[in-house]
Each structure stands twice: as C-alpha cells, then as structure tokens.
PDB file of C-alpha atoms in Angstrom:
ATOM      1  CA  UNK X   1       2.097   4.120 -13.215  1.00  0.00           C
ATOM      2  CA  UNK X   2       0.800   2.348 -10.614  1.00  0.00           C
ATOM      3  CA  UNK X   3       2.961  -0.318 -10.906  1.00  0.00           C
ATOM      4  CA  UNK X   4       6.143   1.372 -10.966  1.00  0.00           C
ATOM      5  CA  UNK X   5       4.692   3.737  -7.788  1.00  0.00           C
ATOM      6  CA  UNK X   6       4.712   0.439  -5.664  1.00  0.00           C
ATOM      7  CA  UNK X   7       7.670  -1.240  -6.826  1.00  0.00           C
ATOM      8  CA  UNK X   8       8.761   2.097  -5.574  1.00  0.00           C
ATOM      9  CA  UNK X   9       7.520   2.452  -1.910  1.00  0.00           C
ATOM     10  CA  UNK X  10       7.666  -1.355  -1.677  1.00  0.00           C
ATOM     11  CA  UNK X  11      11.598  -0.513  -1.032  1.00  0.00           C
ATOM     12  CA  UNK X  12      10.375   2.508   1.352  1.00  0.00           C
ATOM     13  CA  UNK X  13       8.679   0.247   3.928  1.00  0.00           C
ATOM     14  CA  UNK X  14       8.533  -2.810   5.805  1.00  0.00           C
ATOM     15  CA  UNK X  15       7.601  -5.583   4.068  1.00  0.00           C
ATOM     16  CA  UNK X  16       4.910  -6.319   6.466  1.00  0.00           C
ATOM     17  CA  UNK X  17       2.946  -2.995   6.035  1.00  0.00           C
ATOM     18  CA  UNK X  18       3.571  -3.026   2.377  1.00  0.00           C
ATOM     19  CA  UNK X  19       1.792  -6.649   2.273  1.00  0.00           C
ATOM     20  CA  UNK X  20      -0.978  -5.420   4.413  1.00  0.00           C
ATOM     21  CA  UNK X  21      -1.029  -2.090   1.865  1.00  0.00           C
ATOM     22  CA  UNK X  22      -1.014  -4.541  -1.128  1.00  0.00           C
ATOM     23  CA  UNK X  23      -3.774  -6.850  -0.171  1.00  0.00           C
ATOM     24  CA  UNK X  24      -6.025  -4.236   1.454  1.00  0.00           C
ATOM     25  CA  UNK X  25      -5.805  -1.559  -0.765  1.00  0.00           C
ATOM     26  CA  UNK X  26      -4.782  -2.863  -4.361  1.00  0.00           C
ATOM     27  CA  UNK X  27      -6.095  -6.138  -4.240  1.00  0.00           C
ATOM     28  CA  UNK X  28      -9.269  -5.002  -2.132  1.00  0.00           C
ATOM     29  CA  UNK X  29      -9.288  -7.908   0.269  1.00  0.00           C
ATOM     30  CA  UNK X  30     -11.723  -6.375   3.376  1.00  0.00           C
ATOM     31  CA  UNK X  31     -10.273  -5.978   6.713  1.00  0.00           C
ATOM     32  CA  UNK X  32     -11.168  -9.176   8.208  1.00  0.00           C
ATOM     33  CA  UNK X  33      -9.606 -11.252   5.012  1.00  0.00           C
ATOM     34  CA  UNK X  34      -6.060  -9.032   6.016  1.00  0.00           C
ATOM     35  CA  UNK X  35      -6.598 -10.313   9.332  1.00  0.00           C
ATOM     36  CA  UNK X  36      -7.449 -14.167   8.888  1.00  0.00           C
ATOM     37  CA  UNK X  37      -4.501 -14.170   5.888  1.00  0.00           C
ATOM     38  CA  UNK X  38      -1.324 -12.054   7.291  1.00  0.00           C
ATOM     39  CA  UNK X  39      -2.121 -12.590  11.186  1.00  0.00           C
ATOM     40  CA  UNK X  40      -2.739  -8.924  11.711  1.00  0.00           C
ATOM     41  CA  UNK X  41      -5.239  -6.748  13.785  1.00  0.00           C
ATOM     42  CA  UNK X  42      -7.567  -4.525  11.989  1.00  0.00           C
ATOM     43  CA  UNK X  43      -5.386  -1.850  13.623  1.00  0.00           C
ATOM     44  CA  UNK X  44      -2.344  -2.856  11.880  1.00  0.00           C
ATOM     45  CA  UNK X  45      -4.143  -2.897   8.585  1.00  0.00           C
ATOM     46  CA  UNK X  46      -5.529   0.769   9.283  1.00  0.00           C
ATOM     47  CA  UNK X  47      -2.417   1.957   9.898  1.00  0.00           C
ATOM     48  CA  UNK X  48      -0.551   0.391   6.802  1.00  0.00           C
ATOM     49  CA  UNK X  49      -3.554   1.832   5.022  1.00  0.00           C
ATOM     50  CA  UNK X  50      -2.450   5.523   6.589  1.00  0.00           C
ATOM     51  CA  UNK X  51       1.164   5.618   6.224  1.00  0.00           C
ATOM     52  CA  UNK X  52       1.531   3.427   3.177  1.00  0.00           C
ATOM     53  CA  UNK X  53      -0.911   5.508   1.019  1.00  0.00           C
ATOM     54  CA  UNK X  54       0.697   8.546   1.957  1.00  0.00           C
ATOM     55  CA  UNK X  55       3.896   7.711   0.654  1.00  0.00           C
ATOM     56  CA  UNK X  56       1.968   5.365  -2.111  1.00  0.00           C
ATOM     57  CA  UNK X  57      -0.111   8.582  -2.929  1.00  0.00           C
ATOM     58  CA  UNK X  58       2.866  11.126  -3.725  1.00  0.00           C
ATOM     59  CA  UNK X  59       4.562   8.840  -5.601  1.00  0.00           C
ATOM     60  CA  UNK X  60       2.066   8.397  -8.124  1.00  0.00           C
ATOM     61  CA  UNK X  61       1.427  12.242  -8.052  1.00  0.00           C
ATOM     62  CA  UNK X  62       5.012  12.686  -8.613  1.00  0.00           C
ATOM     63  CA  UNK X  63       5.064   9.876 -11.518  1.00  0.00           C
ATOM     64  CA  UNK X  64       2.405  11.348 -13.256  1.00  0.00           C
ATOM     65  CA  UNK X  65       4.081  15.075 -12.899  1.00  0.00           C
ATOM     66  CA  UNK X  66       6.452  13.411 -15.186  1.00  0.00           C
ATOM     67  CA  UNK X  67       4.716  12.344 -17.426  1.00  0.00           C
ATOM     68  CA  UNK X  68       3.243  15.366 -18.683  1.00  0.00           C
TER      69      UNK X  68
END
C-alpha cells in the first residue's frame, strides 16, 4: 500500500517536495542529511514533511478503505 500511495501523490506534487518527503520521511534521512543532500533549508524539509504527509496520509487511508 505504501508503495502505490506514493507513486500516487508523487504525481500530486512537485518533484522537489516529494524528494524531500521521500528521503525524510520514508527513507528516514534526519534533517541535516535533507539539507547537505538536496540543497534545502530545514524549513523546506518541514514543510514537505506538512503538506506532503497530508496528502501522503489520506491516500493510504483511502487505499486501505479499499481494501477491506
């Protein structure tokens, strides 16, 4: 499920945030590692973090409505 929930919102959002979303969140780099690797500012990572797993977050809710 979680697969298909962010090849979903991966064609939602920027592929900037969704990279920051990705390596922050899935692959559970810290914020400093985001930083150093994609050229961001902690605030930019935050703020993926926010809107991304919003959208990232109902998705999967909705994927696993289907399921059942």
């Amino acid at each position: 499920l979680i697969h298909t929930a962010l090849a979903s919102i991966k064609r939602q959002v920027s592929p900037k945030q969704f990279q920051i979303f990705k390596c922050h969140c899935i692959d559970e780099w810290t914020v400093k590692e985001v930083c150093d690797a994609l050229n961001v500012n902690a605030a930019q990572v935050y703020m993926a973090k926010k809107r991304v797993g919003k959208i990232f977050a109902a998705k999967l809710e909705r994927l696993k409505q289907e399921e059942e």
